[in-house]
XYZ file of C-alpha atoms in Angstrom:
764
model
C 70.845 -157.660 108.698
C 74.593 -158.871 108.909
C 74.872 -162.406 109.055
C 75.886 -164.072 111.892
C 78.720 -166.306 112.958
C 77.135 -169.155 115.520
C 79.615 -171.742 117.389
C 77.351 -173.794 119.185
C 73.826 -175.517 118.606
C 71.535 -175.497 121.898
C 72.837 -178.675 124.290
C 71.406 -181.972 124.393
C 68.949 -181.990 127.173
C 72.243 -184.660 129.390
C 75.123 -182.418 128.270
C 76.860 -179.527 129.650
C 77.037 -176.654 127.025
C 80.442 -175.587 125.875
C 81.852 -173.348 128.099
C 83.472 -171.809 125.461
C 80.482 -170.200 123.553
C 79.507 -166.887 122.750
C 77.139 -165.154 122.022
C 76.753 -163.459 118.197
C 78.820 -160.159 118.772
C 75.008 -158.360 117.886
C 73.161 -160.792 120.019
C 72.065 -158.040 122.326
C 75.082 -155.499 122.682
C 76.165 -157.019 126.179
C 78.044 -160.388 125.665
C 81.623 -158.105 126.997
C 79.525 -158.230 129.891
C 80.710 -160.557 133.005
C 77.548 -161.593 134.904
C 75.963 -162.414 131.068
C 79.332 -163.685 130.370
C 79.410 -166.173 133.686
C 75.206 -166.785 132.806
C 76.910 -167.891 129.231
C 78.731 -170.488 130.363
C 75.993 -171.206 132.750
C 75.984 -172.274 136.525
C 74.881 -175.397 138.543
C 72.161 -174.212 140.706
C 69.605 -175.946 143.179
C 66.711 -176.084 142.078
C 64.432 -176.455 145.592
C 60.652 -177.784 145.248
C 59.821 -178.640 149.052
C 61.647 -179.774 151.740
C 62.536 -183.042 150.163
C 63.250 -182.225 145.627
C 65.829 -180.146 146.015
C 68.111 -181.403 143.492
C 71.112 -179.175 141.726
C 70.356 -178.179 138.240
C 72.729 -176.917 135.323
C 71.434 -173.298 133.683
C 72.894 -171.614 130.664
C 71.948 -168.812 128.964
C 71.928 -169.604 125.109
C 73.415 -168.052 122.279
C 70.334 -165.685 121.663
C 70.460 -163.843 124.874
C 66.446 -164.544 124.918
C 66.205 -167.887 126.101
C 67.737 -170.417 128.967
C 68.484 -174.068 129.123
C 68.023 -175.976 131.952
C 68.745 -179.755 132.553
C 66.006 -182.305 133.560
C 66.232 -185.143 135.100
C 64.933 -187.422 132.035
C 65.036 -185.567 128.485
C 62.148 -184.094 126.608
C 61.030 -182.119 123.777
C 64.026 -179.223 122.906
C 61.348 -176.696 123.848
C 60.341 -178.016 127.596
C 64.260 -177.656 127.886
C 64.136 -173.732 127.741
C 62.351 -170.670 129.087
C 62.297 -166.883 127.986
C 63.504 -164.049 129.323
C 60.266 -161.930 127.736
C 58.032 -163.495 129.776
C 59.629 -163.206 133.379
C 57.615 -161.255 135.308
C 60.318 -160.345 138.315
C 63.552 -161.520 139.461
C 63.769 -161.641 143.568
C 66.801 -161.298 145.357
C 66.794 -164.128 148.998
C 63.838 -165.474 150.739
C 61.425 -163.518 148.715
C 59.035 -166.695 147.728
C 56.245 -169.035 149.528
C 59.132 -171.802 148.529
C 62.276 -170.565 149.384
C 60.411 -169.153 152.765
C 58.856 -172.684 153.221
C 61.568 -175.085 151.733
C 64.707 -172.540 151.339
C 66.064 -172.197 155.204
C 69.181 -174.614 154.361
C 70.522 -172.255 152.143
C 71.781 -168.613 153.181
C 69.115 -165.566 151.138
C 72.512 -163.825 149.441
C 72.408 -167.542 147.539
C 68.713 -167.706 146.573
C 67.085 -165.588 143.704
C 63.041 -166.475 142.368
C 62.426 -166.252 139.128
C 59.018 -165.279 138.651
C 56.677 -166.007 135.421
C 54.400 -164.244 133.508
C 50.756 -166.744 132.894
C 50.388 -169.944 135.294
C 54.229 -171.297 135.617
C 55.352 -171.782 138.182
C 58.128 -169.459 140.317
C 61.642 -171.012 139.931
C 63.325 -171.020 143.256
C 66.757 -171.399 143.148
C 70.237 -171.514 145.585
C 73.584 -170.332 143.703
C 76.858 -171.520 145.342
C 78.126 -168.821 146.066
C 76.253 -165.267 146.757
C 78.213 -163.565 144.188
C 76.758 -165.989 141.869
C 73.277 -165.814 142.785
C 74.430 -162.375 142.268
C 75.613 -162.357 138.694
C 71.719 -164.027 137.824
C 69.677 -161.086 139.670
C 72.137 -158.985 138.276
C 72.385 -160.736 134.642
C 68.874 -161.409 134.088
C 67.663 -157.877 134.751
C 69.984 -156.408 132.184
C 68.942 -158.842 129.938
C 65.436 -158.133 130.129
C 66.215 -154.009 130.278
C 67.955 -154.377 126.935
C 65.048 -156.706 125.893
C 62.895 -153.491 126.792
C 64.796 -151.111 125.312
C 64.815 -153.512 121.743
C 62.839 -152.331 119.207
C 60.989 -154.166 116.684
C 62.957 -154.979 114.115
C 65.103 -155.567 116.556
C 63.138 -158.389 118.096
C 62.029 -159.760 114.543
C 66.343 -159.198 113.528
C 66.835 -162.150 116.326
C 63.657 -163.884 116.074
C 64.832 -164.448 112.635
C 68.803 -165.350 113.014
C 67.927 -167.752 116.048
C 65.789 -170.203 113.461
C 68.968 -169.986 111.006
C 70.550 -170.824 113.940
C 69.037 -173.884 114.463
C 68.165 -174.182 110.683
C 72.033 -174.933 110.201
C 72.170 -178.559 111.300
C 76.345 -178.755 110.752
C 77.472 -175.359 112.081
C 79.242 -174.996 109.475
C 77.205 -171.111 108.678
C 76.328 -172.687 105.315
C 72.891 -172.829 104.266
C 71.866 -175.748 101.852
C 68.198 -175.534 99.704
C 67.459 -178.725 102.001
C 68.124 -176.508 105.296
C 66.297 -173.902 103.383
C 63.803 -176.094 103.758
C 63.832 -176.410 106.815
C 64.066 -172.402 108.366
C 60.952 -171.870 106.325
C 58.638 -174.740 108.538
C 60.263 -173.574 111.508
C 59.346 -169.831 110.929
C 55.565 -171.309 109.401
C 55.234 -171.267 106.283
C 55.164 -174.461 103.871
C 56.450 -172.856 100.703
C 55.859 -174.943 97.198
C 59.591 -176.126 96.785
C 59.608 -174.974 92.791
C 58.870 -171.259 93.943
C 61.628 -171.712 97.428
C 64.417 -173.161 94.662
C 64.183 -170.257 92.585
C 63.928 -167.680 96.024
C 67.001 -170.372 97.034
C 69.088 -170.154 93.204
C 68.200 -166.433 93.244
C 70.271 -165.731 95.861
C 72.674 -168.411 95.138
C 75.570 -165.749 93.536
C 78.688 -167.991 93.554
C 76.076 -170.918 92.193
C 77.368 -173.710 94.297
C 73.890 -175.171 95.936
C 74.904 -173.267 99.319
C 73.620 -169.486 100.697
C 76.751 -167.959 103.439
C 77.101 -164.080 104.082
C 75.893 -161.649 102.286
C 73.915 -164.462 100.312
C 71.466 -166.224 103.320
C 71.113 -162.192 104.515
C 69.489 -161.009 100.685
C 67.774 -163.909 101.254
C 66.128 -163.185 104.146
C 65.356 -160.110 102.779
C 63.077 -161.540 100.438
C 61.690 -163.633 102.700
C 60.923 -160.525 105.197
C 59.492 -158.330 102.012
C 56.225 -156.535 103.258
C 53.933 -155.765 99.918
C 51.395 -154.350 101.361
C 53.812 -151.688 103.253
C 55.892 -150.980 100.030
C 52.468 -150.511 97.903
C 51.729 -148.319 100.824
C 55.326 -146.494 100.944
C 54.794 -145.848 97.148
C 51.696 -144.794 97.129
C 53.073 -141.963 99.460
C 57.160 -141.471 97.990
C 56.292 -141.018 94.600
C 59.110 -142.183 92.384
C 61.449 -140.427 94.145
C 60.831 -143.757 96.447
C 61.968 -142.146 99.339
C 59.515 -139.802 102.101
C 60.034 -136.088 102.481
C 58.902 -134.662 105.076
C 55.705 -133.035 103.589
C 55.109 -136.911 102.293
C 55.129 -137.897 105.451
C 53.186 -135.161 107.080
C 50.957 -136.218 103.950
C 50.050 -140.354 105.637
C 50.209 -139.084 109.263
C 46.994 -136.681 108.617
C 45.687 -139.577 106.499
C 45.920 -142.204 109.573
C 43.470 -139.234 111.406
C 46.919 -138.169 113.466
C 46.210 -135.493 116.344
C 50.242 -134.745 116.392
C 50.143 -134.736 112.380
C 52.591 -131.411 111.956
C 55.476 -131.014 109.777
C 57.840 -130.856 112.923
C 56.490 -134.289 113.945
C 57.117 -135.216 110.493
C 60.207 -133.858 111.230
C 60.769 -135.721 114.118
C 59.746 -139.184 112.720
C 62.370 -139.409 110.514
C 65.182 -138.205 112.790
C 63.493 -141.099 115.513
C 63.176 -144.278 112.875
C 65.161 -142.822 109.697
C 68.366 -145.971 109.686
C 70.148 -144.748 106.867
C 72.407 -141.222 108.092
C 72.299 -139.535 104.405
C 68.629 -139.807 104.054
C 68.230 -137.924 107.974
C 70.183 -136.254 106.953
C 68.367 -134.455 103.827
C 65.702 -135.420 106.679
C 64.160 -138.123 104.485
C 62.532 -141.602 105.187
C 63.345 -144.924 102.931
C 60.795 -147.931 103.215
C 62.797 -149.409 106.249
C 62.258 -146.019 108.618
C 58.919 -145.865 107.711
C 59.011 -149.476 107.994
C 60.347 -149.309 111.313
C 58.128 -146.088 112.490
C 54.968 -148.398 111.326
C 56.382 -151.113 113.863
C 57.392 -148.646 116.901
C 54.334 -148.146 119.513
C 54.027 -145.115 117.716
C 52.251 -146.901 114.774
C 50.545 -149.705 116.616
C 46.753 -149.877 117.058
C 47.343 -149.186 120.914
C 46.789 -145.432 120.949
C 50.487 -144.805 123.229
C 49.151 -141.767 124.761
C 46.731 -143.824 126.719
C 49.442 -146.266 128.318
C 50.127 -144.014 131.309
C 48.089 -142.551 133.310
C 46.229 -140.236 131.324
C 42.483 -140.253 133.228
C 41.489 -137.620 136.141
C 41.448 -140.019 139.166
C 40.008 -137.316 141.935
C 36.876 -138.557 141.246
C 34.838 -140.780 143.901
C 36.190 -144.467 143.843
C 32.556 -145.361 142.158
C 33.296 -143.794 139.253
C 35.900 -146.113 137.718
C 35.859 -149.781 136.686
C 38.384 -151.005 139.825
C 40.581 -154.494 138.754
C 39.307 -157.439 141.371
C 40.665 -160.884 141.901
C 37.657 -163.981 142.373
C 39.156 -166.831 145.403
C 42.704 -164.926 144.647
C 44.904 -167.293 147.067
C 43.919 -169.821 144.177
C 46.233 -170.672 141.968
C 43.767 -173.694 139.934
C 40.134 -174.950 140.962
C 38.227 -173.636 144.113
C 38.093 -177.787 144.719
C 41.548 -179.266 145.267
C 43.679 -176.299 144.032
C 46.438 -175.409 145.752
C 46.174 -172.259 147.954
C 49.121 -170.148 147.501
C 50.348 -165.849 149.131
C 52.122 -166.205 145.129
C 48.664 -166.210 143.755
C 48.287 -162.236 145.397
C 52.135 -161.244 144.126
C 50.782 -162.469 140.368
C 47.935 -160.457 140.926
C 49.470 -157.033 141.861
C 51.750 -157.701 139.499
C 49.214 -158.083 136.027
C 47.310 -154.242 138.324
C 44.412 -156.308 140.570
C 43.390 -153.573 142.643
C 40.775 -155.432 145.310
C 41.969 -158.803 146.189
C 39.868 -161.395 148.222
C 40.464 -163.467 151.524
C 38.742 -166.034 152.851
C 39.266 -166.318 156.723
C 38.119 -169.001 158.339
C 39.273 -170.406 162.418
C 42.759 -171.884 162.440
C 45.295 -173.841 164.787
C 47.126 -172.149 167.017
C 44.658 -169.496 166.906
C 45.908 -168.294 163.865
C 42.911 -167.656 160.890
C 43.640 -169.153 157.634
C 43.430 -168.584 153.750
C 41.325 -171.100 151.895
C 38.734 -172.403 150.034
C 35.896 -174.073 152.869
C 34.410 -177.175 152.917
C 37.443 -177.890 149.885
C 40.533 -179.668 149.622
C 42.053 -176.515 148.969
C 45.178 -176.170 150.498
C 45.850 -173.766 153.868
C 47.247 -170.762 153.912
C 47.788 -168.483 157.204
C 46.207 -164.980 156.727
C 49.153 -163.102 158.852
C 51.314 -164.188 155.460
C 48.385 -163.155 153.100
C 48.564 -159.194 154.848
C 52.054 -159.782 154.797
C 52.229 -159.892 150.985
C 50.051 -157.290 150.507
C 51.946 -155.047 152.439
C 55.991 -156.347 150.405
C 53.700 -156.319 146.097
C 50.176 -153.970 146.609
C 52.485 -151.498 145.288
C 54.983 -152.372 142.704
C 53.320 -151.546 139.865
C 50.520 -149.607 140.136
C 50.315 -147.231 143.329
C 46.275 -146.484 143.881
C 44.654 -147.767 146.668
C 43.854 -151.629 147.220
C 41.357 -153.038 148.625
C 40.370 -156.354 150.995
C 37.605 -158.492 150.577
C 36.670 -160.347 153.134
C 34.681 -162.829 153.881
C 34.879 -163.401 157.624
C 34.411 -167.204 158.699
C 36.394 -166.772 161.808
C 34.683 -166.619 165.431
C 35.353 -163.126 167.779
C 38.690 -164.288 168.939
C 40.336 -164.500 165.523
C 38.405 -161.685 163.676
C 40.159 -159.463 167.105
C 43.465 -161.580 165.755
C 43.303 -160.769 161.720
C 42.222 -156.916 163.170
C 45.279 -156.869 164.940
C 47.129 -158.136 162.267
C 46.014 -156.345 159.323
C 47.724 -153.121 161.938
C 50.300 -154.036 163.074
C 51.676 -155.634 159.270
C 50.900 -152.489 156.968
C 51.022 -149.882 159.675
C 49.947 -146.364 158.204
C 49.256 -148.270 154.966
C 45.872 -149.560 156.392
C 42.777 -146.783 156.644
C 41.368 -146.644 159.710
C 39.211 -143.075 160.166
C 37.645 -141.498 157.561
C 39.934 -138.974 156.128
C 37.394 -136.028 155.218
C 35.959 -135.534 158.026
C 33.773 -132.668 156.880
C 31.592 -135.754 154.969
C 33.142 -139.266 156.620
C 30.629 -141.320 154.178
C 31.687 -140.090 150.422
C 33.752 -141.796 149.442
C 38.024 -140.867 148.263
C 39.267 -141.017 144.937
C 41.832 -143.535 144.000
C 43.955 -140.180 144.596
C 44.512 -141.890 147.988
C 47.532 -143.930 147.148
C 49.576 -146.597 148.913
C 46.470 -147.346 151.289
C 44.448 -150.371 151.926
C 40.746 -150.615 152.671
C 39.243 -153.165 154.302
C 35.461 -154.054 153.189
C 33.696 -156.091 155.629
C 30.564 -156.157 157.875
C 29.707 -153.000 160.109
C 28.505 -153.072 163.611
C 25.410 -150.846 163.546
C 24.987 -148.377 165.426
C 22.875 -150.062 168.234
C 22.693 -154.154 168.629
C 19.956 -156.641 167.997
C 19.302 -157.540 171.885
C 21.490 -161.102 171.557
C 24.448 -158.740 169.738
C 24.191 -161.357 167.046
C 24.163 -159.615 162.942
C 24.086 -161.026 159.834
C 28.243 -162.553 158.525
C 30.110 -160.737 156.496
C 29.520 -163.765 153.993
C 28.795 -164.003 149.892
C 25.703 -163.799 149.247
C 24.008 -167.916 148.218
C 23.829 -168.997 145.029
C 19.715 -169.246 144.724
C 17.538 -166.098 144.595
C 14.896 -166.838 143.540
C 13.471 -167.016 146.218
C 14.661 -163.322 147.965
C 12.719 -162.969 150.748
C 12.422 -166.789 152.211
C 15.796 -166.746 151.311
C 17.078 -163.256 154.197
C 14.338 -164.356 156.304
C 15.953 -168.138 156.732
C 19.474 -166.151 156.855
C 17.862 -163.218 159.823
C 16.649 -166.762 161.956
C 20.035 -168.943 161.734
C 22.619 -168.683 164.352
C 24.720 -165.607 162.692
C 28.187 -164.985 163.429
C 29.183 -161.761 165.789
C 30.981 -159.360 163.912
C 34.501 -158.217 166.512
C 34.439 -154.839 167.235
C 38.060 -154.727 166.043
C 37.478 -156.170 163.034
C 34.489 -154.221 162.445
C 36.431 -150.765 162.820
C 38.065 -151.044 159.951
C 35.355 -151.249 157.750
C 36.191 -147.453 157.167
C 34.322 -146.897 153.049
C 33.788 -150.346 152.372
C 30.457 -151.239 154.335
C 29.792 -155.178 153.539
C 25.665 -154.875 153.144
C 23.228 -156.569 151.078
C 21.573 -154.954 148.438
C 17.849 -154.858 149.029
C 15.765 -153.758 146.593
C 15.738 -150.973 143.093
C 12.606 -151.082 142.820
C 10.063 -149.376 142.872
C 13.018 -146.559 143.040
C 16.250 -146.815 145.076
C 17.539 -146.676 148.277
C 19.146 -142.948 149.288
C 22.429 -143.379 148.148
C 24.854 -145.140 151.515
C 28.484 -144.437 149.248
C 30.478 -146.546 151.752
C 27.799 -149.512 151.885
C 28.781 -152.418 149.194
C 26.891 -154.679 147.693
C 28.070 -158.207 146.887
C 26.364 -159.800 143.988
C 26.023 -163.611 142.604
C 26.690 -163.108 138.995
C 23.338 -164.550 138.396
C 22.162 -162.197 140.550
C 23.177 -159.292 138.998
C 22.554 -160.556 135.569
C 19.052 -160.572 137.186
C 19.357 -156.913 138.143
C 20.507 -155.636 134.634
C 17.797 -157.891 132.549
C 14.877 -156.038 135.089
C 16.029 -152.945 136.610
C 18.550 -152.019 134.093
C 18.620 -148.215 134.358
C 17.700 -148.287 138.366
C 21.372 -150.738 139.083
C 23.458 -148.296 136.556
C 22.110 -144.930 139.109
C 22.932 -147.139 142.033
C 25.991 -147.680 140.472
C 26.953 -144.002 140.269
C 26.759 -143.126 143.797
C 27.727 -147.145 145.426
C 30.444 -150.298 144.841
C 29.034 -153.433 143.585
C 31.141 -155.736 143.376
C 29.990 -158.987 141.556
C 31.986 -162.534 141.939
C 31.368 -166.009 140.253
C 28.848 -168.827 140.723
C 29.889 -170.528 143.262
C 28.995 -173.915 140.609
C 32.168 -173.293 138.599
C 34.198 -175.706 140.358
C 36.805 -176.108 137.646
C 37.186 -171.847 138.668
C 35.512 -170.935 135.277
C 34.839 -167.361 134.426
C 31.577 -165.575 133.314
C 31.713 -162.648 130.801
C 32.786 -159.095 132.596
C 32.061 -157.207 130.084
C 28.575 -157.648 130.827
C 28.666 -156.231 134.646
C 31.141 -153.336 133.276
C 27.932 -152.296 130.914
C 25.535 -151.237 133.907
C 28.521 -149.912 135.847
C 29.337 -152.070 138.335
C 32.966 -151.307 140.064
C 34.325 -154.475 141.756
C 33.764 -157.262 138.548
C 35.798 -159.909 140.621
C 37.295 -162.808 138.226
C 39.253 -166.085 138.733
C 42.706 -164.295 137.871
C 44.052 -168.227 137.279
C 41.912 -168.497 135.188
C 43.215 -167.778 131.467
C 41.194 -167.095 128.703
C 38.606 -164.929 126.680
C 37.173 -163.434 129.832
C 40.482 -162.512 131.567
C 41.674 -161.286 128.113
C 38.871 -158.945 128.275
C 40.025 -158.048 131.806
C 43.584 -157.355 130.986
C 42.085 -155.074 127.469
C 39.840 -153.075 129.513
C 42.667 -152.344 132.826
C 45.462 -152.667 129.562
C 45.300 -147.985 130.006
C 45.488 -145.664 131.688
C 49.621 -146.969 132.846
C 47.872 -150.615 133.626
C 47.052 -149.020 137.276
C 43.787 -150.850 137.671
C 41.659 -148.017 137.764
C 39.213 -146.603 134.295
C 37.092 -143.762 134.653
C 34.342 -144.810 133.881
C 31.423 -143.234 131.026
C 29.780 -140.433 131.849
C 27.032 -142.223 131.226
C 27.492 -144.914 134.145
C 29.044 -141.696 135.901
C 25.570 -139.033 135.512
C 23.318 -139.512 138.851
C 20.154 -139.045 136.676
C 21.808 -140.892 133.707
C 18.816 -142.561 131.686
C 21.496 -145.145 130.483
C 20.447 -148.951 129.985
C 22.213 -151.007 128.694
C 19.745 -153.202 127.462
C 17.893 -149.864 125.289
C 21.283 -148.561 124.266
C 19.831 -146.506 121.560
C 20.584 -146.251 117.593
C 24.162 -147.146 116.180
C 25.218 -143.883 116.608
C 29.433 -144.848 115.878
C 30.920 -147.961 112.224
C 34.153 -149.751 112.599
C 35.223 -150.728 109.349
C 38.576 -152.871 110.068
C 40.596 -153.984 106.786
C 42.724 -157.713 107.825
C 45.496 -157.358 105.286
C 48.357 -159.619 106.508
C 49.539 -161.130 109.578
C 53.698 -161.859 110.715
C 55.906 -164.512 111.676
C 53.192 -165.935 113.762
C 53.942 -168.953 115.651
C 54.048 -172.147 115.273
C 52.018 -174.219 117.549
C 53.701 -177.496 117.495
C 57.647 -176.765 117.473
C 58.471 -179.869 117.506
C 56.634 -181.414 114.437
C 58.194 -179.567 111.698
C 55.463 -180.102 109.390
C 53.030 -178.684 111.111
C 52.073 -175.628 109.711
C 49.252 -173.044 110.737
C 46.399 -172.400 108.421
C 45.155 -168.836 110.105
C 42.160 -167.203 110.170
C 41.236 -163.804 112.089
C 38.699 -162.947 114.187
C 37.130 -159.431 115.500
C 35.153 -159.287 118.847
C 33.135 -156.927 119.694
C 32.561 -156.749 123.184
C 29.741 -154.244 124.734
C 26.559 -153.563 125.217
C 24.786 -156.703 124.367
C 23.016 -155.236 121.154
C 26.914 -154.093 120.524
C 28.045 -157.815 120.909
C 29.490 -159.178 117.321
C 32.289 -161.568 116.244
C 33.194 -161.778 112.184
C 36.040 -163.355 110.763
C 38.311 -164.063 107.822
C 38.421 -166.690 105.546
C 41.660 -169.572 106.671
C 44.757 -169.371 104.485
C 46.328 -172.872 103.681
C 49.226 -173.521 105.741
C 51.358 -169.869 105.679
C 52.332 -168.283 109.740
C 54.541 -166.521 108.450
C 53.277 -163.753 105.998
C 49.896 -164.665 105.466
C 47.489 -162.329 102.992
C 43.820 -161.938 103.689
C 42.955 -158.081 102.829
C 39.530 -158.310 103.999
C 37.030 -155.341 105.241
C 34.745 -156.340 108.970
C 32.207 -153.782 109.952
C 30.496 -153.057 112.694
C 27.648 -151.348 113.244
C 27.622 -149.465 117.489
C 25.357 -148.344 119.545
C 27.339 -147.592 122.497
C 30.715 -147.268 121.921
C 31.679 -145.857 125.022
C 32.083 -149.136 126.231
C 33.232 -151.266 123.755
C 36.440 -153.709 123.732
C 37.808 -154.744 120.786
C 39.776 -158.488 120.654
C 41.303 -159.555 117.993
C 41.955 -163.454 117.712
C 44.531 -165.363 115.410
C 43.255 -169.011 115.725
C 44.526 -172.152 113.724
C 41.788 -173.096 111.230
C 41.181 -177.469 111.394
C 38.010 -178.775 109.227
C 38.022 -181.367 111.930
C 38.316 -179.571 115.536
C 37.360 -176.675 117.031
C 40.513 -173.900 115.508
C 43.109 -173.827 117.792
C 44.142 -170.822 119.883
C 47.476 -168.168 118.355
C 47.148 -165.331 119.838
C 44.881 -162.204 120.871
C 45.158 -158.682 121.967
C 42.105 -156.896 123.213
C 41.865 -152.841 123.980
C 38.926 -150.630 124.428
C 37.652 -148.794 121.735
C 38.543 -146.031 123.007
C 42.700 -146.646 122.696
C 41.904 -147.397 119.212
C 43.957 -145.355 116.628
C 42.648 -144.704 113.039
C 44.523 -145.805 109.831
C 47.667 -148.619 109.105
C 48.079 -150.197 112.557
C 49.675 -153.569 114.167
C 48.273 -155.464 116.533
C 50.725 -157.111 118.537
C 50.035 -160.839 119.549
C 49.828 -162.217 123.296
C 49.161 -165.866 124.036
C 47.065 -167.558 126.292
C 48.546 -166.557 129.652
C 49.319 -162.220 128.363
C 52.761 -163.167 127.081
C 54.380 -161.472 124.362
C 54.661 -163.784 121.250
C 56.529 -160.691 119.649
C 57.421 -160.528 116.943
C 54.073 -161.686 115.731
C 51.542 -159.574 114.762
C 48.260 -158.898 112.326
C 48.435 -155.530 109.662
C 45.386 -154.057 109.623
C 43.827 -150.815 108.477
C 40.936 -149.429 111.390
C 38.367 -146.347 110.585
C 35.816 -145.205 113.483
C 33.741 -143.049 112.323
C 30.970 -141.178 114.477
C 27.587 -140.009 113.254
C 27.320 -137.743 117.058
C 29.578 -137.522 120.005
C 29.678 -139.687 122.867
C 27.693 -138.902 125.177
């Protein structure tokens, strides 16, 4: 690493940044770019929240090139005055957000931009003084995001440590006193013994003037960032010469269980990750190159071959888990939360392929979407359909299912059908694609198309011409027959033929019974079940339910009693082969972590091929009785690196981390085990503890790695997590790259583990 010359500190909350300040020369490789230089100088942009709340605020790119500082009316804690470039989901030009479409009319679209964030942070709707200034921010943010995406983990670590170094240098003289070094250590989450810290400081203070500068600072950082556990592994394979030859690297790769372990592959890794040109020329890898490799995607715990679309996508829709959202329109709770088209955009950005539209009669003949009989706000049905058209296929090309919960009368149902046809056009599936088998489900290869899930008119209607509505089932299923009879007696709404015609492959129907034997399969029929009903079926008719789900789609949704829009565990439903396991995407928690982990692979396209035991029509699989253990998973938790501080404004607040490994699968596989906690060290804690799990249905298992801050008097605080399928977990020495509650990267925070998977017999 090189010591950086830093010029100015972050601006005080009320102060305008120095217009002459520059990013350190190696910060992002973009300092000569005119757009980035303009962002460094800062811009006064109008922040738009409503028709009446439109305030001019100063926005300025920080010297690290990774954060943007912004002005607020009243000073807040420093962390409340910035946002991170890596947390940006998208930057949209013009009036391309709900907020700007509603409130930005006074500003020309060319002057406007929207910054959308990952997680729950609200969009930032901005208007620049000129179209050119708006374009500078759009282009500049795109370049910074692209550069950040291309950065290696080692480069991210370099920027991370130097940004703290910059903040710890209180008098900005590019020299570090011992007091400033102590401040740096607290900032990076380590409470080092004063005597040890001072000894380390003095060993680097070659000028003996109680100040570190230039190469002395770099030496201190090198010592601080040493990875003894990596050095031990490296020396085990490199021998006395302290460099890895290609054959020695090959031996390491073979021990890792790398399928592509060949001498040619080892040579290619040296050329890719070795930093020393002389070593590279001699086909040798140094410790630095070895560390670069282990921190790269190729050395990741997640199999890089699974990050693209690698599964068979030609099977019927019923053979896939499909990422599904419940009450998609809500940004908060289902009692008084805000409804927004932005919630659909965010769901699509997370790979969601089935969204819900809760449709009610609206004024002026226009249907609206909201959570009926509550205080949630209302949005127009047509605006949601436009959001589907504009955003449904930005991340994934595979088909989207619109799950209609229809509470409208005939006239507005016809309006709904008209909007779907005119806005979606050729995207909308309006007739069977296979005239020979019109009722067989298509495959996900139906790219760029939209399917409607709704009630279908029967071929012959009752005497009064009425049928059941396509609302979700009532919550109380204890008296099934009484409820069905009562609902049939209740005056139910008619279904408009125009809307009925659009339910081609996803016809909403009631699941009547699975015993003594399931009814003949009707692949185009979709049943919607509450989580309680689904759990009852799994418990009482597990194998029959699994068999049903090999041919037909089943949608599961949360109980209406979950007023705060809490979620249930989706794993139970996946165990039985349910495809459309709908969750409240707006509510973070372990349930959404599992959902993100399930759909992390296969290009994050929102479709995951179910295990063979959940696809075979005559399967004997029952999640309640999965058979004997046949896989042993052994995880040695070694160390963690650069864990985030939970209280950035409190220097003395240092985490006491522990690691918990959770197994989510069939009930007999579910387990959690954890390490001891390490006192006052979030920078480089060491555990060296082994956790072992016996698994009966490994093909369904999700592994969740969680880091928590131990607390003796209250529940532990969440630090970070990462979840992935066991089938995509690579063996050997691996880094786990942690995510926040909202799913944003916590880079450079990692856990370093050793993984071993032993199968007594292959999966079904």
